[in-house]
Amino acid sequence: MNDWEKQRRLEERVESFALLLVDDDAELLHLLELRLAHDGFRVISAGSGHQALLALDQCLPDLVIVSLLLSDVNSFQLVAQIKQQRDIPVIFLMPIHGVRTRAPEVRCCAEDYVVEPFEYEELLDRIRRVLGQTSRPDGGE
């Protein structure tokens, strides 16, 4: 199966993917939730690191998207806790001013990152890439 066929299959089954969004920027969280839901994802939102951990007790997302700058917890520690509980891929949303100093740390604990401000399509491409590289709970590609 070539890359184009894999991408097409992924896009056809995208509605079966659940995403956990973690950001304390309520406006950004709401906008991403709307856009991702419109694109067929099941979206669980958490406005804090503590809410994210509670959400993980209730659901098993296929991917976690988390802000690097959460006000209530250290994002690296949050991701470490998430990965201790479950093997879930992570994409960080990170501010442009932290790219040089934080990118190596981010690469060690997350599958990818997107620099803020970002275009929605860039985030969507990263989500699809990461989900396409991870095994599915239902046994699919």
PDB file of C-alpha atoms in Angstrom:
ATOM      1  CA  MET A   1       0.000   0.000   0.000  1.00  0.00           C
ATOM      2  CA  ASN A   2       1.487   3.357  -0.998  1.00  0.00           C
ATOM      3  CA  ASP A   3       1.539   6.513   1.139  1.00  0.00           C
ATOM      4  CA  TRP A   4      -1.412   8.059  -0.670  1.00  0.00           C
ATOM      5  CA  GLU A   5      -3.600   5.012   0.046  1.00  0.00           C
ATOM      6  CA  LYS A   6      -2.544   5.022   3.716  1.00  0.00           C
ATOM      7  CA  GLN A   7      -3.413   8.722   4.011  1.00  0.00           C
ATOM      8  CA  ARG A   8      -6.799   8.172   2.342  1.00  0.00           C
ATOM      9  CA  ARG A   9      -7.599   5.288   4.710  1.00  0.00           C
ATOM     10  CA  LEU A  10      -6.562   7.377   7.698  1.00  0.00           C
ATOM     11  CA  GLU A  11      -8.799  10.248   6.575  1.00  0.00           C
ATOM     12  CA  GLU A  12     -11.720   7.856   6.047  1.00  0.00           C
ATOM     13  CA  ARG A  13     -11.383   6.498   9.599  1.00  0.00           C
ATOM     14  CA  VAL A  14     -10.489   9.753  11.343  1.00  0.00           C
ATOM     15  CA  GLU A  15     -13.864   9.841  13.121  1.00  0.00           C
ATOM     16  CA  SER A  16     -12.757   6.878  15.196  1.00  0.00           C
ATOM     17  CA  PHE A  17      -9.832   8.819  16.696  1.00  0.00           C
ATOM     18  CA  ALA A  18     -10.197  10.527  20.087  1.00  0.00           C
ATOM     19  CA  LEU A  19      -8.039  13.528  20.954  1.00  0.00           C
ATOM     20  CA  LEU A  20      -7.424  14.990  24.389  1.00  0.00           C
ATOM     21  CA  LEU A  21      -6.727  18.740  24.155  1.00  0.00           C
ATOM     22  CA  VAL A  22      -5.030  20.328  27.168  1.00  0.00           C
ATOM     23  CA  ASP A  23      -4.649  24.097  27.275  1.00  0.00           C
ATOM     24  CA  ASP A  24      -5.602  26.778  29.777  1.00  0.00           C
ATOM     25  CA  ASP A  25      -6.269  29.266  26.957  1.00  0.00           C
ATOM     26  CA  ALA A  26     -10.052  28.791  26.875  1.00  0.00           C
ATOM     27  CA  GLU A  27     -10.505  30.576  23.549  1.00  0.00           C
ATOM     28  CA  LEU A  28      -7.873  28.494  21.751  1.00  0.00           C
ATOM     29  CA  LEU A  29      -9.208  25.321  23.356  1.00  0.00           C
ATOM     30  CA  HIS A  30     -12.730  26.106  22.156  1.00  0.00           C
ATOM     31  CA  LEU A  31     -11.621  26.957  18.604  1.00  0.00           C
ATOM     32  CA  LEU A  32      -9.536  23.804  18.292  1.00  0.00           C
ATOM     33  CA  GLU A  33     -12.340  21.713  19.712  1.00  0.00           C
ATOM     34  CA  LEU A  34     -14.758  23.066  17.085  1.00  0.00           C
ATOM     35  CA  ARG A  35     -12.369  22.669  14.159  1.00  0.00           C
ATOM     36  CA  LEU A  36     -11.218  19.185  15.105  1.00  0.00           C
ATOM     37  CA  ALA A  37     -14.773  17.997  15.758  1.00  0.00           C
ATOM     38  CA  HIS A  38     -15.789  19.426  12.392  1.00  0.00           C
ATOM     39  CA  ASP A  39     -12.975  17.366  10.830  1.00  0.00           C
ATOM     40  CA  GLY A  40     -14.390  14.199  12.404  1.00  0.00           C
ATOM     41  CA  PHE A  41     -12.338  13.727  15.558  1.00  0.00           C
ATOM     42  CA  ARG A  42     -13.860  12.928  18.930  1.00  0.00           C
ATOM     43  CA  VAL A  43     -12.517  15.702  21.138  1.00  0.00           C
ATOM     44  CA  ILE A  44     -12.119  15.780  24.904  1.00  0.00           C
ATOM     45  CA  SER A  45     -11.044  19.163  26.294  1.00  0.00           C
ATOM     46  CA  ALA A  46      -9.203  19.905  29.507  1.00  0.00           C
ATOM     47  CA  GLY A  47      -8.552  23.454  30.693  1.00  0.00           C
ATOM     48  CA  SER A  48      -5.782  22.378  33.060  1.00  0.00           C
ATOM     49  CA  GLY A  49      -3.327  19.606  33.733  1.00  0.00           C
ATOM     50  CA  HIS A  50      -5.441  18.351  36.604  1.00  0.00           C
ATOM     51  CA  GLN A  51      -8.517  18.149  34.365  1.00  0.00           C
ATOM     52  CA  ALA A  52      -6.438  16.227  31.812  1.00  0.00           C
ATOM     53  CA  LEU A  53      -5.533  13.572  34.389  1.00  0.00           C
ATOM     54  CA  LEU A  54      -9.178  13.285  35.409  1.00  0.00           C
ATOM     55  CA  ALA A  55     -10.192  12.938  31.752  1.00  0.00           C
ATOM     56  CA  LEU A  56      -7.698  10.094  31.321  1.00  0.00           C
ATOM     57  CA  ASP A  57      -9.554   8.197  34.041  1.00  0.00           C
ATOM     58  CA  GLN A  58     -12.723   8.469  31.941  1.00  0.00           C
ATOM     59  CA  CYS A  59     -11.451   7.904  28.400  1.00  0.00           C
ATOM     60  CA  LEU A  60      -8.589   6.532  26.364  1.00  0.00           C
ATOM     61  CA  PRO A  61      -7.583   9.082  23.726  1.00  0.00           C
ATOM     62  CA  ASP A  62      -5.508   8.108  20.716  1.00  0.00           C
ATOM     63  CA  LEU A  63      -3.479  11.307  21.003  1.00  0.00           C
ATOM     64  CA  VAL A  64      -2.892  14.092  23.538  1.00  0.00           C
ATOM     65  CA  ILE A  65      -2.255  17.667  22.421  1.00  0.00           C
ATOM     66  CA  VAL A  66      -0.908  19.714  25.314  1.00  0.00           C
ATOM     67  CA  SER A  67       0.272  23.275  25.771  1.00  0.00           C
ATOM     68  CA  LEU A  68       3.838  23.597  26.963  1.00  0.00           C
ATOM     69  CA  LEU A  69       2.810  26.537  29.163  1.00  0.00           C
ATOM     70  CA  LEU A  70       0.109  25.289  31.517  1.00  0.00           C
ATOM     71  CA  SER A  71      -0.398  27.457  34.578  1.00  0.00           C
ATOM     72  CA  ASP A  72      -1.322  24.720  37.063  1.00  0.00           C
ATOM     73  CA  VAL A  73       1.289  22.025  36.352  1.00  0.00           C
ATOM     74  CA  ASN A  74       4.635  21.495  34.662  1.00  0.00           C
ATOM     75  CA  SER A  75       3.748  20.224  31.193  1.00  0.00           C
ATOM     76  CA  PHE A  76       6.736  17.874  31.038  1.00  0.00           C
ATOM     77  CA  GLN A  77       5.698  16.284  34.323  1.00  0.00           C
ATOM     78  CA  LEU A  78       2.116  16.006  33.080  1.00  0.00           C
ATOM     79  CA  VAL A  79       3.254  14.215  29.930  1.00  0.00           C
ATOM     80  CA  ALA A  80       5.468  11.917  32.004  1.00  0.00           C
ATOM     81  CA  GLN A  81       2.444  11.019  34.168  1.00  0.00           C
ATOM     82  CA  ILE A  82       0.307  10.410  31.088  1.00  0.00           C
ATOM     83  CA  LYS A  83       2.928   8.167  29.517  1.00  0.00           C
ATOM     84  CA  GLN A  84       3.356   6.231  32.782  1.00  0.00           C
ATOM     85  CA  GLN A  85      -0.367   5.464  32.774  1.00  0.00           C
ATOM     86  CA  ARG A  86      -0.796   4.772  29.078  1.00  0.00           C
ATOM     87  CA  ASP A  87       1.288   4.633  25.929  1.00  0.00           C
ATOM     88  CA  ILE A  88      -0.354   7.617  24.213  1.00  0.00           C
ATOM     89  CA  PRO A  89       1.419   9.816  21.672  1.00  0.00           C
ATOM     90  CA  VAL A  90       1.738  13.515  22.504  1.00  0.00           C
ATOM     91  CA  ILE A  91       2.002  16.690  20.469  1.00  0.00           C
ATOM     92  CA  PHE A  92       3.127  19.816  22.310  1.00  0.00           C
ATOM     93  CA  LEU A  93       1.913  23.305  21.461  1.00  0.00           C
ATOM     94  CA  MET A  94       4.910  25.480  22.230  1.00  0.00           C
ATOM     95  CA  PRO A  95       5.525  29.231  22.045  1.00  0.00           C
ATOM     96  CA  ILE A  96       7.975  30.440  19.454  1.00  0.00           C
ATOM     97  CA  HIS A  97      10.189  32.055  22.108  1.00  0.00           C
ATOM     98  CA  GLY A  98      10.883  28.668  23.667  1.00  0.00           C
ATOM     99  CA  VAL A  99      11.796  26.712  20.544  1.00  0.00           C
ATOM    100  CA  ARG A 100      15.583  26.910  20.818  1.00  0.00           C
ATOM    101  CA  THR A 101      15.762  26.146  24.508  1.00  0.00           C
ATOM    102  CA  ARG A 102      12.889  23.672  24.831  1.00  0.00           C
ATOM    103  CA  ALA A 103      12.830  21.734  21.534  1.00  0.00           C
ATOM    104  CA  PRO A 104      15.351  19.083  22.677  1.00  0.00           C
ATOM    105  CA  GLU A 105      13.316  18.451  25.856  1.00  0.00           C
ATOM    106  CA  VAL A 106      10.101  18.288  23.866  1.00  0.00           C
ATOM    107  CA  ARG A 107      11.560  15.775  21.411  1.00  0.00           C
ATOM    108  CA  CYS A 108      12.543  13.501  24.306  1.00  0.00           C
ATOM    109  CA  CYS A 109       9.025  13.103  25.654  1.00  0.00           C
ATOM    110  CA  ALA A 110       6.653  13.856  22.761  1.00  0.00           C
ATOM    111  CA  GLU A 111       6.165  12.545  19.266  1.00  0.00           C
ATOM    112  CA  ASP A 112       5.953  16.035  17.760  1.00  0.00           C
ATOM    113  CA  TYR A 113       5.381  19.711  18.471  1.00  0.00           C
ATOM    114  CA  VAL A 114       3.791  22.707  16.776  1.00  0.00           C
ATOM    115  CA  VAL A 115       5.111  26.226  17.291  1.00  0.00           C
ATOM    116  CA  GLU A 116       2.553  28.865  18.284  1.00  0.00           C
ATOM    117  CA  PRO A 117       1.148  30.778  16.558  1.00  0.00           C
ATOM    118  CA  PHE A 118       0.342  28.052  14.043  1.00  0.00           C
ATOM    119  CA  GLU A 119      -1.942  27.473  11.100  1.00  0.00           C
ATOM    120  CA  TYR A 120      -4.686  24.962  11.831  1.00  0.00           C
ATOM    121  CA  GLU A 121      -3.733  22.922   8.757  1.00  0.00           C
ATOM    122  CA  GLU A 122      -0.208  22.466  10.133  1.00  0.00           C
ATOM    123  CA  LEU A 123      -1.588  21.064  13.366  1.00  0.00           C
ATOM    124  CA  LEU A 124      -3.985  18.828  11.436  1.00  0.00           C
ATOM    125  CA  ASP A 125      -1.110  17.494   9.312  1.00  0.00           C
ATOM    126  CA  ARG A 126       0.936  16.726  12.435  1.00  0.00           C
ATOM    127  CA  ILE A 127      -2.026  14.976  14.064  1.00  0.00           C
ATOM    128  CA  ARG A 128      -2.576  12.808  11.008  1.00  0.00           C
ATOM    129  CA  ARG A 129       1.130  12.005  10.756  1.00  0.00           C
ATOM    130  CA  VAL A 130       1.417  10.980  14.398  1.00  0.00           C
ATOM    131  CA  LEU A 131      -1.806   8.950  14.297  1.00  0.00           C
ATOM    132  CA  GLY A 132      -0.670   7.288  11.089  1.00  0.00           C
ATOM    133  CA  GLN A 133       2.540   6.155  12.798  1.00  0.00           C
ATOM    134  CA  THR A 134       0.971   4.786  15.952  1.00  0.00           C
ATOM    135  CA  SER A 135      -0.821   1.491  16.404  1.00  0.00           C
ATOM    136  CA  ARG A 136      -4.565   1.649  16.814  1.00  0.00           C
ATOM    137  CA  PRO A 137      -6.392   0.179  19.815  1.00  0.00           C
ATOM    138  CA  ASP A 138      -8.825  -1.510  17.404  1.00  0.00           C
ATOM    139  CA  GLY A 139      -5.977  -3.280  15.626  1.00  0.00           C
ATOM    140  CA  GLY A 140      -6.152  -1.098  12.511  1.00  0.00           C
ATOM    141  CA  GLU A 141      -3.293   0.637  10.759  1.00  0.00           C
TER     142      GLU A 141
END
